[in-house]
PDB file of C-alpha atoms and ligand atoms in Angstrom:
ATOM      1  CA  UNK A1317      55.152 -19.058  62.734  1.00  0.00           C
ATOM      2  CA  UNK A1318      53.087 -20.823  65.377  1.00  0.00           C
ATOM      3  CA  UNK A1319      49.949 -22.511  64.135  1.00  0.00           C
ATOM      4  CA  UNK A1320      47.721 -20.123  66.094  1.00  0.00           C
ATOM      5  CA  UNK A1321      49.522 -17.049  64.749  1.00  0.00           C
ATOM      6  CA  UNK A1322      49.108 -18.491  61.272  1.00  0.00           C
ATOM      7  CA  UNK A1323      45.420 -19.144  61.950  1.00  0.00           C
ATOM      8  CA  UNK A1324      44.827 -15.526  62.957  1.00  0.00           C
ATOM      9  CA  UNK A1325      46.855 -14.255  59.983  1.00  0.00           C
ATOM     10  CA  UNK A1326      44.875 -16.388  57.537  1.00  0.00           C
ATOM     11  CA  UNK A1327      41.538 -15.369  59.062  1.00  0.00           C
ATOM     12  CA  UNK A1328      42.601 -11.717  58.771  1.00  0.00           C
ATOM     13  CA  UNK A1329      43.861 -12.121  55.203  1.00  0.00           C
ATOM     14  CA  UNK A1330      40.723 -13.941  54.113  1.00  0.00           C
ATOM     15  CA  UNK A1331      42.552 -17.151  53.229  1.00  0.00           C
ATOM     16  CA  UNK A1332      40.358 -18.816  55.863  1.00  0.00           C
ATOM     17  CA  UNK A1333      36.694 -18.053  56.483  1.00  0.00           C
ATOM     18  CA  UNK A1334      34.360 -18.652  59.408  1.00  0.00           C
ATOM     19  CA  UNK A1335      31.209 -20.422  58.214  1.00  0.00           C
ATOM     20  CA  UNK A1336      28.141 -20.193  60.444  1.00  0.00           C
ATOM     21  CA  UNK A1337      26.353 -23.559  60.323  1.00  0.00           C
ATOM     22  CA  UNK A1338      23.491 -22.347  62.532  1.00  0.00           C
ATOM     23  CA  UNK A1339      19.772 -21.655  61.942  1.00  0.00           C
ATOM     24  CA  UNK A1340      18.264 -18.492  63.440  1.00  0.00           C
ATOM     25  CA  UNK A1341      16.746 -19.355  66.856  1.00  0.00           C
ATOM     26  CA  UNK A1342      13.400 -17.797  67.731  1.00  0.00           C
ATOM     27  CA  UNK A1343       9.643 -18.336  68.024  1.00  0.00           C
ATOM     28  CA  UNK A1344       9.516 -19.321  64.329  1.00  0.00           C
ATOM     29  CA  UNK A1345      12.109 -22.095  64.707  1.00  0.00           C
ATOM     30  CA  UNK A1346      10.469 -25.399  63.676  1.00  0.00           C
ATOM     31  CA  UNK A1347      10.574 -28.165  66.299  1.00  0.00           C
ATOM     32  CA  UNK A1348      10.177 -31.912  66.072  1.00  0.00           C
ATOM     33  CA  UNK A1349       6.654 -33.359  66.363  1.00  0.00           C
ATOM     34  CA  UNK A1350       6.276 -36.521  68.450  1.00  0.00           C
ATOM     35  CA  UNK A1351       3.297 -38.884  68.797  1.00  0.00           C
ATOM     36  CA  UNK A1352       0.707 -37.508  71.240  1.00  0.00           C
ATOM     37  CA  UNK A1353       1.493 -39.924  74.063  1.00  0.00           C
ATOM     38  CA  UNK A1354       4.967 -38.400  74.430  1.00  0.00           C
ATOM     39  CA  UNK A1355       5.964 -35.038  75.893  1.00  0.00           C
ATOM     40  CA  UNK A1356       6.049 -32.358  73.235  1.00  0.00           C
ATOM     41  CA  UNK A1357       8.845 -30.005  72.227  1.00  0.00           C
ATOM     42  CA  UNK A1358       7.558 -26.616  73.381  1.00  0.00           C
ATOM     43  CA  UNK A1359       9.279 -24.392  70.823  1.00  0.00           C
ATOM     44  CA  UNK A1360      10.951 -21.100  71.614  1.00  0.00           C
ATOM     45  CA  UNK A1361       9.424 -18.305  73.658  1.00  0.00           C
ATOM     46  CA  UNK A1362      11.129 -14.973  74.324  1.00  0.00           C
ATOM     47  CA  UNK A1363       9.674 -12.509  76.813  1.00  0.00           C
ATOM     48  CA  UNK A1364      11.021  -9.032  77.322  1.00  0.00           C
ATOM     49  CA  UNK A1365      12.347  -8.326  80.833  1.00  0.00           C
ATOM     50  CA  UNK A1366      13.069  -4.709  79.988  1.00  0.00           C
ATOM     51  CA  UNK A1367      13.599  -2.617  76.896  1.00  0.00           C
ATOM     52  CA  UNK A1368      14.743   0.904  77.724  1.00  0.00           C
ATOM     53  CA  UNK A1369      11.655   1.342  79.902  1.00  0.00           C
ATOM     54  CA  UNK A1370      10.642   1.465  83.590  1.00  0.00           C
ATOM     55  CA  UNK A1371      11.915  -2.109  84.113  1.00  0.00           C
ATOM     56  CA  UNK A1372      15.332  -1.136  82.761  1.00  0.00           C
ATOM     57  CA  UNK A1373      15.760   2.383  81.462  1.00  0.00           C
ATOM     58  CA  UNK A1374      19.136   1.810  79.784  1.00  0.00           C
ATOM     59  CA  UNK A1375      19.069  -1.910  79.008  1.00  0.00           C
ATOM     60  CA  UNK A1376      17.252  -4.504  76.904  1.00  0.00           C
ATOM     61  CA  UNK A1377      17.066  -8.218  77.693  1.00  0.00           C
ATOM     62  CA  UNK A1378      14.733 -11.209  77.403  1.00  0.00           C
ATOM     63  CA  UNK A1379      13.811 -14.377  79.226  1.00  0.00           C
ATOM     64  CA  UNK A1380      14.133 -17.358  76.878  1.00  0.00           C
ATOM     65  CA  UNK A1381      12.438 -20.741  77.151  1.00  0.00           C
ATOM     66  CA  UNK A1382      12.725 -23.821  74.965  1.00  0.00           C
ATOM     67  CA  UNK A1383      13.443 -27.525  74.994  1.00  0.00           C
ATOM     68  CA  UNK A1384      17.097 -28.508  74.992  1.00  0.00           C
ATOM     69  CA  UNK A1385      16.638 -30.003  71.505  1.00  0.00           C
ATOM     70  CA  UNK A1386      15.503 -26.918  69.619  1.00  0.00           C
ATOM     71  CA  UNK A1387      16.781 -25.471  66.368  1.00  0.00           C
ATOM     72  CA  UNK A1388      20.457 -26.003  65.650  1.00  0.00           C
ATOM     73  CA  UNK A1389      21.365 -28.078  68.673  1.00  0.00           C
ATOM     74  CA  UNK A1390      23.714 -30.608  70.241  1.00  0.00           C
ATOM     75  CA  UNK A1391      22.720 -34.123  71.381  1.00  0.00           C
ATOM     76  CA  UNK A1392      24.750 -35.449  74.334  1.00  0.00           C
ATOM     77  CA  UNK A1393      25.041 -39.202  75.028  1.00  0.00           C
ATOM     78  CA  UNK A1394      22.837 -38.857  78.140  1.00  0.00           C
ATOM     79  CA  UNK A1395      19.981 -37.864  75.801  1.00  0.00           C
ATOM     80  CA  UNK A1396      19.413 -41.540  74.954  1.00  0.00           C
ATOM     81  CA  UNK A1397      18.756 -44.548  77.157  1.00  0.00           C
ATOM     82  CA  UNK A1398      21.739 -46.342  75.618  1.00  0.00           C
ATOM     83  CA  UNK A1399      24.104 -43.570  76.761  1.00  0.00           C
ATOM     84  CA  UNK A1400      22.555 -42.694  80.100  1.00  0.00           C
ATOM     85  CA  UNK A1401      25.157 -44.463  82.280  1.00  0.00           C
ATOM     86  CA  UNK A1402      28.309 -43.545  80.342  1.00  0.00           C
ATOM     87  CA  UNK A1403      30.936 -41.375  82.044  1.00  0.00           C
ATOM     88  CA  UNK A1404      31.138 -37.679  81.088  1.00  0.00           C
ATOM     89  CA  UNK A1405      27.933 -37.982  79.060  1.00  0.00           C
ATOM     90  CA  UNK A1406      26.179 -34.657  79.723  1.00  0.00           C
ATOM     91  CA  UNK A1407      26.645 -31.097  78.468  1.00  0.00           C
ATOM     92  CA  UNK A1408      28.564 -30.024  81.581  1.00  0.00           C
ATOM     93  CA  UNK A1409      30.852 -33.057  81.857  1.00  0.00           C
ATOM     94  CA  UNK A1410      31.932 -33.732  78.258  1.00  0.00           C
ATOM     95  CA  UNK A1411      35.564 -32.589  77.968  1.00  0.00           C
ATOM     96  CA  UNK A1412      35.718 -29.384  75.909  1.00  0.00           C
ATOM     97  CA  UNK A1413      38.349 -30.928  73.650  1.00  0.00           C
ATOM     98  CA  UNK A1414      35.617 -33.134  72.206  1.00  0.00           C
ATOM     99  CA  UNK A1415      33.685 -30.205  70.797  1.00  0.00           C
ATOM    100  CA  UNK A1416      36.334 -29.453  68.141  1.00  0.00           C
ATOM    101  CA  UNK A1417      37.218 -31.683  65.219  1.00  0.00           C
ATOM    102  CA  UNK A1418      37.829 -31.937  61.488  1.00  0.00           C
ATOM    103  CA  UNK A1419      34.736 -32.018  59.292  1.00  0.00           C
ATOM    104  CA  UNK A1420      34.009 -34.771  56.784  1.00  0.00           C
ATOM    105  CA  UNK A1421      31.118 -33.611  54.606  1.00  0.00           C
ATOM    106  CA  UNK A1422      29.267 -36.360  52.753  1.00  0.00           C
ATOM    107  CA  UNK A1423      27.083 -34.888  50.016  1.00  0.00           C
ATOM    108  CA  UNK A1424      23.988 -36.944  49.220  1.00  0.00           C
ATOM    109  CA  UNK A1425      21.910 -34.030  47.928  1.00  0.00           C
ATOM    110  CA  UNK A1426      21.258 -35.708  44.570  1.00  0.00           C
ATOM    111  CA  UNK A1427      20.061 -38.925  46.245  1.00  0.00           C
ATOM    112  CA  UNK A1428      17.737 -37.035  48.597  1.00  0.00           C
ATOM    113  CA  UNK A1429      16.267 -35.074  45.682  1.00  0.00           C
ATOM    114  CA  UNK A1430      15.112 -38.452  44.331  1.00  0.00           C
ATOM    115  CA  UNK A1431      14.179 -40.043  47.677  1.00  0.00           C
ATOM    116  CA  UNK A1432      13.214 -38.032  50.766  1.00  0.00           C
ATOM    117  CA  UNK A1433      13.740 -41.147  52.912  1.00  0.00           C
ATOM    118  CA  UNK A1434      17.310 -41.707  51.675  1.00  0.00           C
ATOM    119  CA  UNK A1435      19.572 -43.453  54.198  1.00  0.00           C
ATOM    120  CA  UNK A1436      23.356 -43.236  54.257  1.00  0.00           C
ATOM    121  CA  UNK A1437      24.854 -46.734  54.003  1.00  0.00           C
ATOM    122  CA  UNK A1438      28.311 -48.151  54.802  1.00  0.00           C
ATOM    123  CA  UNK A1439      28.881 -48.649  51.063  1.00  0.00           C
ATOM    124  CA  UNK A1440      28.226 -44.972  50.484  1.00  0.00           C
ATOM    125  CA  UNK A1441      30.643 -44.001  53.272  1.00  0.00           C
ATOM    126  CA  UNK A1442      33.327 -46.269  51.826  1.00  0.00           C
ATOM    127  CA  UNK A1443      32.804 -44.787  48.355  1.00  0.00           C
ATOM    128  CA  UNK A1444      33.280 -41.313  49.878  1.00  0.00           C
ATOM    129  CA  UNK A1445      36.478 -42.526  51.576  1.00  0.00           C
ATOM    130  CA  UNK A1446      37.880 -43.832  48.263  1.00  0.00           C
ATOM    131  CA  UNK A1447      37.611 -40.291  46.946  1.00  0.00           C
ATOM    132  CA  UNK A1448      38.520 -38.243  50.028  1.00  0.00           C
ATOM    133  CA  UNK A1449      40.467 -40.558  52.337  1.00  0.00           C
ATOM    134  CA  UNK A1450      39.505 -42.461  55.457  1.00  0.00           C
ATOM    135  CA  UNK A1451      37.357 -40.608  57.988  1.00  0.00           C
ATOM    136  CA  UNK A1452      39.782 -39.847  60.837  1.00  0.00           C
ATOM    137  CA  UNK A1453      39.066 -40.604  64.484  1.00  0.00           C
ATOM    138  CA  UNK A1454      37.605 -37.562  66.199  1.00  0.00           C
ATOM    139  CA  UNK A1455      35.912 -36.209  63.059  1.00  0.00           C
ATOM    140  CA  UNK A1456      32.523 -34.576  62.796  1.00  0.00           C
ATOM    141  CA  UNK A1457      30.732 -36.376  59.952  1.00  0.00           C
ATOM    142  CA  UNK A1458      28.258 -33.964  58.377  1.00  0.00           C
ATOM    143  CA  UNK A1459      25.519 -35.260  56.101  1.00  0.00           C
ATOM    144  CA  UNK A1460      24.741 -32.732  53.393  1.00  0.00           C
ATOM    145  CA  UNK A1461      21.271 -33.422  52.021  1.00  0.00           C
ATOM    146  CA  UNK A1462      20.018 -30.121  50.612  1.00  0.00           C
ATOM    147  CA  UNK A1463      17.423 -30.064  53.406  1.00  0.00           C
ATOM    148  CA  UNK A1464      18.699 -26.617  54.456  1.00  0.00           C
ATOM    149  CA  UNK A1465      16.904 -25.102  51.466  1.00  0.00           C
ATOM    150  CA  UNK A1466      13.558 -26.042  53.070  1.00  0.00           C
ATOM    151  CA  UNK A1467      12.987 -22.759  54.904  1.00  0.00           C
ATOM    152  CA  UNK A1468       9.203 -23.327  55.003  1.00  0.00           C
ATOM    153  CA  UNK A1469       8.669 -25.167  58.346  1.00  0.00           C
ATOM    154  CA  UNK A1470       6.074 -27.528  56.821  1.00  0.00           C
ATOM    155  CA  UNK A1471       8.516 -28.600  54.101  1.00  0.00           C
ATOM    156  CA  UNK A1472      11.349 -28.804  56.628  1.00  0.00           C
ATOM    157  CA  UNK A1473       9.430 -31.154  58.942  1.00  0.00           C
ATOM    158  CA  UNK A1474       7.756 -32.817  55.908  1.00  0.00           C
ATOM    159  CA  UNK A1475       5.081 -34.718  57.842  1.00  0.00           C
ATOM    160  CA  UNK A1476       2.868 -36.951  55.704  1.00  0.00           C
ATOM    161  CA  UNK A1477      -0.050 -39.237  56.508  1.00  0.00           C
ATOM    162  CA  UNK A1478       2.314 -41.893  57.838  1.00  0.00           C
ATOM    163  CA  UNK A1479       4.659 -39.579  59.713  1.00  0.00           C
ATOM    164  CA  UNK A1480       7.667 -37.447  58.830  1.00  0.00           C
ATOM    165  CA  UNK A1481       9.847 -38.108  55.794  1.00  0.00           C
ATOM    166  CA  UNK A1482      13.450 -36.955  55.858  1.00  0.00           C
ATOM    167  CA  UNK A1483      16.859 -38.535  55.202  1.00  0.00           C
ATOM    168  CA  UNK A1484      19.178 -40.099  57.758  1.00  0.00           C
ATOM    169  CA  UNK A1485      21.476 -43.006  58.536  1.00  0.00           C
ATOM    170  CA  UNK A1486      21.155 -46.737  58.048  1.00  0.00           C
ATOM    171  CA  UNK A1487      21.926 -48.462  61.373  1.00  0.00           C
ATOM    172  CA  UNK A1488      25.024 -50.082  59.835  1.00  0.00           C
ATOM    173  CA  UNK A1489      26.321 -46.662  58.797  1.00  0.00           C
ATOM    174  CA  UNK A1490      25.936 -45.384  62.360  1.00  0.00           C
ATOM    175  CA  UNK A1491      27.762 -48.487  63.634  1.00  0.00           C
ATOM    176  CA  UNK A1492      30.600 -47.992  61.152  1.00  0.00           C
ATOM    177  CA  UNK A1493      31.029 -44.321  62.097  1.00  0.00           C
ATOM    178  CA  UNK A1494      30.692 -44.780  65.866  1.00  0.00           C
ATOM    179  CA  UNK A1495      32.587 -48.021  66.377  1.00  0.00           C
ATOM    180  CA  UNK A1496      35.047 -48.405  63.495  1.00  0.00           C
ATOM    181  CA  UNK A1497      35.798 -44.754  62.676  1.00  0.00           C
ATOM    182  CA  UNK A1498      35.460 -43.468  66.268  1.00  0.00           C
ATOM    183  CA  UNK A1499      33.985 -40.137  65.148  1.00  0.00           C
ATOM    184  CA  UNK A1500      33.004 -37.342  67.555  1.00  0.00           C
ATOM    185  CA  UNK A1501      29.513 -37.545  66.143  1.00  0.00           C
ATOM    186  CA  UNK A1502      27.331 -36.805  63.168  1.00  0.00           C
ATOM    187  CA  UNK A1503      25.645 -33.624  62.025  1.00  0.00           C
ATOM    188  CA  UNK A1504      22.575 -33.254  59.835  1.00  0.00           C
ATOM    189  CA  UNK A1505      20.500 -30.509  58.200  1.00  0.00           C
ATOM    190  CA  UNK A1506      17.219 -32.092  59.321  1.00  0.00           C
ATOM    191  CA  UNK A1507      15.345 -31.618  62.612  1.00  0.00           C
ATOM    192  CA  UNK A1508      17.016 -34.654  64.219  1.00  0.00           C
ATOM    193  CA  UNK A1509      19.865 -37.057  63.538  1.00  0.00           C
ATOM    194  CA  UNK A1510      17.565 -39.946  62.665  1.00  0.00           C
ATOM    195  CA  UNK A1511      15.564 -40.254  59.474  1.00  0.00           C
ATOM    196  CA  UNK A1512      11.930 -39.117  59.586  1.00  0.00           C
ATOM    197  CA  UNK A1513      10.656 -42.694  59.474  1.00  0.00           C
ATOM    198  CA  UNK A1514      13.222 -44.035  61.974  1.00  0.00           C
ATOM    199  CA  UNK A1515      10.706 -44.612  64.769  1.00  0.00           C
ATOM    200  CA  UNK A1516       9.729 -47.726  62.814  1.00  0.00           C
ATOM    201  CA  UNK A1517      13.275 -48.970  62.191  1.00  0.00           C
ATOM    202  CA  UNK A1518      15.027 -51.837  63.998  1.00  0.00           C
ATOM    203  CA  UNK A1519      16.198 -50.628  66.447  1.00  0.00           C
ATOM    204  CA  UNK A1520      13.929 -47.570  66.566  1.00  0.00           C
ATOM    205  CA  UNK A1521      15.904 -44.355  66.058  1.00  0.00           C
ATOM    206  CA  UNK A1522      19.063 -46.319  65.250  1.00  0.00           C
ATOM    207  CA  UNK A1523      21.380 -43.346  64.942  1.00  0.00           C
ATOM    208  CA  UNK A1524      20.495 -42.024  68.408  1.00  0.00           C
ATOM    209  CA  UNK A1525      20.625 -45.560  69.835  1.00  0.00           C
ATOM    210  CA  UNK A1526      24.029 -46.391  68.360  1.00  0.00           C
ATOM    211  CA  UNK A1527      25.804 -43.016  68.491  1.00  0.00           C
ATOM    212  CA  UNK A1528      24.835 -42.153  72.043  1.00  0.00           C
ATOM    213  CA  UNK A1529      25.368 -45.729  73.231  1.00  0.00           C
ATOM    214  CA  UNK A1530      28.953 -45.334  71.977  1.00  0.00           C
ATOM    215  CA  UNK A1531      29.374 -41.962  73.715  1.00  0.00           C
ATOM    216  CA  UNK A1532      29.123 -40.007  70.456  1.00  0.00           C
ATOM    217  CA  UNK A1533      27.282 -36.767  69.760  1.00  0.00           C
ATOM    218  CA  UNK A1534      24.695 -35.377  67.371  1.00  0.00           C
ATOM    219  CA  UNK A1535      24.209 -32.005  65.699  1.00  0.00           C
ATOM    220  CA  UNK A1536      20.810 -31.248  64.181  1.00  0.00           C
ATOM    221  CA  UNK A1537      19.379 -28.523  61.944  1.00  0.00           C
ATOM    222  CA  UNK A1538      22.699 -27.402  60.480  1.00  0.00           C
ATOM    223  CA  UNK A1539      22.903 -24.959  57.578  1.00  0.00           C
ATOM    224  CA  UNK A1540      25.497 -23.855  55.037  1.00  0.00           C
ATOM    225  CA  UNK A1541      27.179 -27.253  54.679  1.00  0.00           C
ATOM    226  CA  UNK A1542      27.392 -26.367  50.970  1.00  0.00           C
ATOM    227  CA  UNK A1543      30.022 -23.779  51.953  1.00  0.00           C
ATOM    228  CA  UNK A1544      32.364 -26.462  53.297  1.00  0.00           C
ATOM    229  CA  UNK A1545      34.817 -28.650  51.387  1.00  0.00           C
ATOM    230  CA  UNK A1546      34.467 -32.431  51.716  1.00  0.00           C
ATOM    231  CA  UNK A1547      37.524 -32.355  53.973  1.00  0.00           C
ATOM    232  CA  UNK A1548      39.743 -29.589  55.320  1.00  0.00           C
ATOM    233  CA  UNK A1549      37.348 -27.626  57.545  1.00  0.00           C
ATOM    234  CA  UNK A1550      37.360 -27.657  61.339  1.00  0.00           C
ATOM    235  CA  UNK A1551      34.066 -27.573  63.256  1.00  0.00           C
ATOM    236  CA  UNK A1552      33.595 -26.052  66.696  1.00  0.00           C
ATOM    237  CA  UNK A1553      30.329 -27.192  68.295  1.00  0.00           C
ATOM    238  CA  UNK A1554      30.182 -26.449  72.019  1.00  0.00           C
ATOM    239  CA  UNK A1555      26.816 -26.740  73.811  1.00  0.00           C
ATOM    240  CA  UNK A1556      25.842 -24.613  76.793  1.00  0.00           C
ATOM    241  CA  UNK A1557      27.348 -26.028  79.978  1.00  0.00           C
ATOM    242  CA  UNK A1558      23.934 -27.086  81.290  1.00  0.00           C
ATOM    243  CA  UNK A1559      24.237 -29.169  84.454  1.00  0.00           C
ATOM    244  CA  UNK A1560      23.025 -32.665  83.508  1.00  0.00           C
ATOM    245  CA  UNK A1561      21.963 -31.191  80.174  1.00  0.00           C
ATOM    246  CA  UNK A1562      20.934 -33.706  77.509  1.00  0.00           C
ATOM    247  CA  UNK A1563      21.689 -31.234  74.764  1.00  0.00           C
ATOM    248  CA  UNK A1564      21.446 -27.569  73.986  1.00  0.00           C
ATOM    249  CA  UNK A1565      20.965 -25.069  71.229  1.00  0.00           C
ATOM    250  CA  UNK A1566      24.365 -23.822  70.108  1.00  0.00           C
ATOM    251  CA  UNK A1567      26.209 -21.786  67.533  1.00  0.00           C
ATOM    252  CA  UNK A1568      28.099 -24.166  65.267  1.00  0.00           C
ATOM    253  CA  UNK A1569      31.091 -22.610  63.512  1.00  0.00           C
ATOM    254  CA  UNK A1570      33.409 -24.039  60.885  1.00  0.00           C
ATOM    255  CA  UNK A1571      36.834 -22.711  59.930  1.00  0.00           C
ATOM    256  CA  UNK A1572      37.324 -23.415  56.236  1.00  0.00           C
ATOM    257  CA  UNK A1573      39.512 -22.415  53.306  1.00  0.00           C
ATOM    258  CA  UNK A1574      37.963 -19.362  51.618  1.00  0.00           C
TER     259      UNK A1574
HETATM  260 MN1   MN B 769      18.250 -33.639  69.624  1.00  0.00          MN
END
């Protein structure tokens, strides 16, 4: 049997499941807060064009407006100054092949429960690899932190007196994944792929700086990573084909053993 026939058969039989890793996208979707001197993320607005009325008696549709980096979304290399001159670095020019890859899920939920500012380190990645095997080139590395249970926007963004607190990546971990493991990118459950306090790191926002400088991607605000095995799932994460787009909201799907 061809692999695609087998895929369809196993999806139909229930041996494989489709896991939706996406947050609902709407006016209630929490967005990142930036210091006042920077442009703000506008959040989602939806305005009815027609709804079975004079403007469209038999059809319903909306106008939607939001920043590219809203809700569950994709970060393209052109999003960051380090990736701005790379070839094929925007939503419309990245080869579609690079949106699909095996998932490596690193579970640090217990660490994050103790420390909201937990950072993934190279040592932690190597410990994961001892148990599950080396992260293959072209993998999506997904950081499972338990942050998806924070459905209250205030707890999700978790902004304190000295800024937001949420887990992320040590710069050396981003370097290991981008340069030595040659991953597609990283995915997180938090509002962005850098830790809440990362504006004060060296370099600032190290994961964005390093990943996008190496032509790698980011996925933010994922859910349901607890439904994936550490290895063995395949993630499909294709942004809208926005011309010169720096990112886009998207539906992230994983195919996984049931
Ligand atoms: Mn983003």
